XYZ file of C-alpha atoms in Angstrom:
357
model
C 7.359 11.929 17.834
C 5.000 14.232 16.006
C 1.728 12.976 14.615
C 2.882 13.148 10.978
C 5.936 10.986 11.583
C 3.907 8.521 13.659
C 1.259 8.200 10.937
C 3.888 7.583 8.316
C 5.626 4.972 10.318
C 2.330 3.242 11.249
C 1.231 3.208 7.687
C 4.487 1.819 6.388
C 4.675 -0.965 9.049
C 1.073 -2.040 8.453
C 1.678 -2.159 4.715
C 4.911 -4.110 5.322
C 2.914 -6.640 7.304
C 0.294 -6.967 4.545
C 3.031 -7.568 2.014
C 4.506 -10.372 4.079
C 1.265 -12.299 4.168
C 1.471 -13.972 0.754
C 3.623 -11.499 -1.204
C 0.258 -10.143 -2.385
C -0.798 -6.613 -1.418
C -3.532 -6.671 1.220
C -5.563 -4.338 -1.050
C -5.463 -6.865 -3.907
C -7.182 -9.711 -1.990
C -10.630 -8.357 -1.920
C -12.369 -11.594 -2.830
C -12.296 -12.592 0.813
C -15.491 -11.633 2.667
C -16.492 -11.703 6.323
C -17.744 -15.011 7.674
C -21.332 -16.003 7.150
C -21.990 -16.302 10.924
C -23.382 -13.113 12.380
C -20.454 -11.074 13.887
C -20.629 -10.263 17.633
C -20.600 -6.615 18.749
C -17.932 -5.778 21.262
C -20.258 -3.825 23.477
C -19.207 -2.254 26.747
C -16.189 -4.579 27.517
C -13.669 -3.127 29.892
C -10.884 -3.123 27.256
C -13.275 -1.439 24.801
C -14.040 1.319 27.193
C -10.403 1.778 28.110
C -9.366 1.937 24.482
C -12.097 4.457 23.703
C -10.951 6.701 26.587
C -7.311 6.440 25.407
C -8.141 7.338 21.764
C -10.516 10.091 22.761
C -7.830 11.728 24.808
C -5.117 11.284 22.197
C -7.210 12.492 19.289
C -9.359 15.158 20.997
C -12.595 13.246 20.659
C -15.764 13.184 22.748
C -15.144 10.209 25.065
C -18.825 9.274 25.206
C -19.099 9.277 21.391
C -15.896 7.259 21.138
C -17.096 4.675 23.594
C -20.497 4.339 21.944
C -18.850 3.923 18.559
C -16.383 1.226 19.582
C -19.219 -0.614 21.416
C -20.907 -1.020 18.037
C -17.816 -2.491 16.398
C -18.060 -6.211 15.607
C -15.458 -8.857 16.152
C -14.489 -10.514 12.933
C -12.785 -13.889 13.241
C -12.221 -13.964 9.508
C -10.063 -10.856 9.802
C -7.930 -12.462 12.517
C -7.329 -15.371 10.172
C -6.530 -13.281 7.155
C -4.010 -11.120 8.951
C -1.840 -14.075 9.878
C 1.205 -14.864 7.703
C 1.430 -17.810 5.339
C 2.959 -21.074 6.595
C 6.742 -20.977 6.792
C 8.483 -22.109 3.657
C 5.729 -20.894 1.291
C 7.508 -20.291 -2.048
C 7.214 -16.962 -3.785
C 6.747 -16.869 -7.556
C 7.164 -13.561 -9.412
C 5.872 -15.018 -12.730
C 2.597 -16.157 -11.052
C 2.259 -12.935 -9.095
C 2.849 -10.811 -12.247
C 0.219 -12.858 -14.145
C -2.361 -11.985 -11.517
C -1.978 -8.212 -12.081
C -0.569 -7.625 -15.467
C -3.456 -9.170 -17.343
C -5.999 -8.208 -19.929
C -8.832 -7.118 -17.747
C -6.671 -4.760 -15.688
C -4.950 -3.396 -18.739
C -8.306 -2.615 -20.481
C -9.630 -1.007 -17.285
C -6.387 0.924 -16.976
C -6.611 2.227 -20.524
C -10.150 3.382 -19.876
C -9.038 5.142 -16.649
C -6.072 6.807 -18.276
C -8.123 8.203 -21.248
C -10.908 9.401 -19.005
C -8.620 11.146 -16.617
C -5.577 12.121 -18.724
C -5.796 15.714 -17.597
C -5.545 14.936 -13.931
C -2.722 12.461 -14.551
C -0.816 15.086 -16.416
C -1.446 17.737 -13.746
C -0.395 15.422 -10.937
C 2.891 14.645 -12.825
C 3.470 18.415 -13.252
C 2.952 19.087 -9.575
C 4.516 16.073 -7.864
C 6.642 14.520 -10.584
C 5.041 11.134 -10.498
C 4.434 9.760 -14.022
C 0.866 8.719 -15.048
C 1.985 5.073 -15.547
C 2.948 4.736 -11.877
C -0.321 6.259 -10.512
C -2.309 4.126 -12.947
C -0.323 1.000 -11.966
C -1.052 1.593 -8.227
C -4.775 2.121 -8.682
C -5.030 -0.875 -10.943
C -3.201 -3.225 -8.662
C -5.029 -2.008 -5.534
C -8.668 -2.064 -6.676
C -8.907 -2.411 -10.440
C -9.763 1.259 -10.628
C -12.473 1.111 -7.979
C -14.030 -2.153 -8.970
C -12.979 -4.009 -5.844
C -12.588 -1.734 -2.795
C -13.377 -4.228 -0.080
C -16.404 -5.389 1.832
C -15.437 -5.287 5.475
C -16.585 -2.538 7.705
C -13.448 -0.395 8.534
C -14.594 0.108 12.215
C -14.847 -3.726 12.623
C -11.508 -4.582 11.077
C -9.531 -2.000 12.953
C -11.228 -2.725 16.310
C -10.729 -6.460 15.838
C -7.000 -6.010 15.058
C -6.549 -3.462 17.889
C -8.198 -5.597 20.571
C -7.831 -9.203 19.358
C -4.603 -9.488 17.537
C -3.724 -13.176 16.999
C -2.061 -14.503 20.142
C 0.113 -16.889 18.144
C 1.392 -14.254 15.768
C 5.089 -13.758 15.491
C 4.868 -10.022 16.281
C 2.213 -8.073 18.062
C 1.006 -5.241 15.791
C -2.080 -4.336 17.821
C -0.583 -0.994 18.766
C -0.339 0.010 15.136
C -4.023 -0.793 14.589
C -4.945 1.107 17.706
C -3.244 4.087 16.059
C -5.181 3.534 12.860
C -8.445 3.151 14.742
C -7.793 6.468 16.485
C -7.052 8.081 13.151
C -10.251 6.578 11.716
C -12.340 8.005 14.582
C -10.661 11.379 14.070
C -11.391 11.172 10.294
C -15.019 10.433 10.865
C -15.480 13.324 13.376
C -13.542 15.706 11.083
C -15.493 14.964 7.940
C -18.909 14.103 9.469
C -18.796 10.476 8.385
C -20.778 7.574 9.794
C -18.059 5.288 11.377
C -20.342 2.325 10.732
C -20.709 2.981 6.953
C -17.202 2.967 5.394
C -16.040 -0.351 3.990
C -12.577 -1.546 2.941
C -9.967 -4.271 3.082
C -9.394 -6.629 5.984
C -6.512 -4.408 7.122
C -8.689 -1.229 7.285
C -7.658 0.334 4.022
C -10.379 1.949 1.924
C -11.227 3.779 -1.313
C -9.922 3.427 -4.783
C -6.267 3.842 -3.691
C -6.810 1.810 -0.451
C -5.478 4.348 1.991
C -5.264 3.673 5.751
C -7.009 6.225 7.849
C -3.777 7.909 8.924
C -2.797 8.263 5.199
C -6.211 9.702 4.423
C -5.703 12.341 7.144
C -2.218 13.220 5.857
C -2.277 12.704 2.155
C -5.771 12.821 0.775
C -6.123 15.938 -1.412
C -8.969 17.754 -3.038
C -7.330 17.813 -6.373
C -10.337 18.917 -8.442
C -11.234 21.744 -6.019
C -14.842 20.724 -5.329
C -14.442 21.200 -1.583
C -13.763 17.568 -0.503
C -11.196 14.845 -1.093
C -13.225 11.915 -2.412
C -11.111 8.699 -2.569
C -14.054 6.486 -3.513
C -15.528 8.039 -6.668
C -13.433 11.140 -7.247
C -10.756 10.018 -9.752
C -9.034 13.445 -9.765
C -8.673 13.278 -5.961
C -7.447 9.669 -6.112
C -4.761 10.567 -8.651
C -3.637 13.628 -6.823
C -3.569 11.805 -3.438
C -1.547 8.861 -4.762
C 1.004 11.248 -6.378
C 1.135 13.332 -3.207
C 1.707 10.158 -1.133
C 4.654 8.983 -3.309
C 6.226 12.356 -3.296
C 6.022 12.464 0.491
C 7.885 9.165 0.589
C 10.748 10.339 -1.552
C 9.693 10.134 -5.194
C 12.262 11.978 -7.375
C 11.131 13.614 -10.545
C 12.683 12.104 -13.710
C 14.356 9.171 -11.965
C 13.681 5.677 -13.391
C 12.335 3.106 -11.040
C 14.985 0.411 -11.844
C 17.708 -0.757 -14.185
C 18.446 -4.130 -15.683
C 21.190 -6.075 -13.953
C 22.891 -9.437 -14.101
C 23.388 -10.742 -10.533
C 26.865 -11.621 -9.150
C 28.184 -15.096 -9.802
C 29.767 -15.418 -6.406
C 27.387 -16.299 -3.675
C 29.096 -14.084 -1.104
C 28.888 -11.051 -3.393
C 25.176 -11.663 -4.052
C 24.484 -12.094 -0.380
C 26.234 -8.793 0.397
C 24.199 -6.827 -2.167
C 20.907 -8.577 -1.122
C 21.448 -7.908 2.577
C 19.753 -4.456 2.720
C 16.720 -6.006 0.860
C 14.970 -3.262 -1.125
C 16.658 -0.311 0.527
C 18.985 1.417 -1.964
C 22.436 1.118 -0.353
C 25.161 0.723 -3.077
C 26.571 2.860 -5.791
C 26.903 1.609 -9.332
C 30.624 1.311 -8.748
C 30.013 -0.915 -5.680
C 27.638 -3.038 -7.815
C 30.464 -3.609 -10.243
C 33.015 -4.351 -7.459
C 30.651 -7.133 -6.350
C 30.236 -8.582 -9.813
C 26.777 -7.173 -10.585
C 26.620 -6.168 -14.208
C 24.341 -3.117 -14.880
C 23.011 -1.907 -18.159
C 24.363 1.279 -19.652
C 21.834 3.505 -17.859
C 22.441 1.728 -14.595
C 26.217 2.287 -14.872
C 25.636 6.044 -15.229
C 23.199 6.097 -12.306
C 24.471 8.606 -9.698
C 22.361 7.612 -6.719
C 22.218 4.410 -4.636
C 20.776 1.137 -5.882
C 19.321 -2.055 -4.335
C 19.717 -5.443 -5.770
C 16.185 -6.685 -5.895
C 15.547 -10.411 -6.020
C 12.235 -11.771 -7.390
C 11.936 -15.493 -6.732
C 10.253 -17.647 -9.354
C 9.354 -20.768 -7.348
C 11.619 -23.604 -8.515
C 12.997 -21.576 -11.431
C 15.909 -19.139 -11.246
C 15.154 -15.789 -9.563
C 14.810 -12.578 -11.580
C 16.806 -9.498 -10.539
C 16.603 -5.754 -11.066
C 18.556 -2.807 -9.560
C 16.036 -0.682 -7.769
C 16.407 3.034 -7.392
C 15.008 5.491 -4.889
C 11.856 5.587 -6.895
C 11.496 1.791 -6.660
C 11.799 2.101 -2.933
C 9.224 4.922 -2.896
C 6.613 2.583 -4.470
C 7.365 0.063 -1.689
C 6.373 2.671 0.851
C 2.814 1.972 -0.394
C 3.369 -1.695 0.205
C 6.586 -3.152 1.484
C 7.102 -5.665 -1.313
C 9.352 -5.760 -4.342
C 6.806 -8.019 -6.012
C 4.103 -5.307 -5.524
C 6.376 -2.630 -6.864
C 7.266 -4.504 -10.004
C 3.608 -5.368 -10.648
C 2.727 -1.710 -10.277
C 5.502 -0.698 -12.668
C 4.764 -3.347 -15.275
C 0.941 -2.877 -15.204
C 1.439 0.875 -15.689
C 3.831 0.343 -18.573
C 1.435 -2.118 -20.212
C -1.400 0.367 -19.972
C 0.792 3.218 -21.262
C 1.894 1.143 -24.282
C -1.781 0.620 -25.338
C -2.665 4.273 -24.753
C 0.225 5.491 -26.814
C -0.360 2.946 -29.548
C -4.010 3.904 -30.075
C -3.724 7.682 -29.909
């Protein structure tokens, strides 16, 4: 498996895990902070030295530098707690989730971001086909346009999750974080970064778009041509990198993200359409055969669709028919709730921008 494919799969799996935690994107829960107690450095533990040697060989790094760097990483018990899934049976609520992200503060900040960087949003759409509203929605959901980018040292979070993955977790994802830790060390050496300085989320994502290290290596772009891809303060580079990322994961120019749909009445038909989850798997005709009633645009849709269910706690679920572009947004975070929040925040910002031109 080549490095590009491995990085994409690693990033997608980690983001899927983050989405499963509370149906909230990992990047959106930046209020959490490391524990007050002083974190303990890993030092020259045998497993630290073994991991450093493995990553140095795999990524072409100086083994002494890699070992010295990992020895300075600190174990963060708070990260171990945050990465664990919510208790079984925790109810999802789209209405409550939406209210967290499609709200006045983010909309105002999004309008400011759009107006300040309209040129780059338009150029990104021309190059990669991703509309400004989608890019603006992602950056707004992730970090409120750079206002909340995370307070954990990336080296600490990745090392903690690589070496001390929760033993009682349902699945062991430590190998994925070892890959991301290796990508992080490679990134620091390539760009001359201090590995102890960069901060981000509890899952190791950083910058305004909350990219994992492998995604930075593969998708970060110097969109403004100043000689470096700055994902922390360079809005042009952030916009270009997000658009490039979505294009790499299958974004199709001019395709809507979803269509309105009335779910099937028959439980068996609904179960059949829901079985593939958010992966587009059925034609419009197959939707109709199963009793799902699409709007006019949906009935004319030529590609595959997914019946997306958004639970509303004790109330009836909401449904949309997701297209390949809806699925592309979920490559950023494996969650239909996340994708809809991105879409609706972007639409809300666009409505204000267009109404006040």
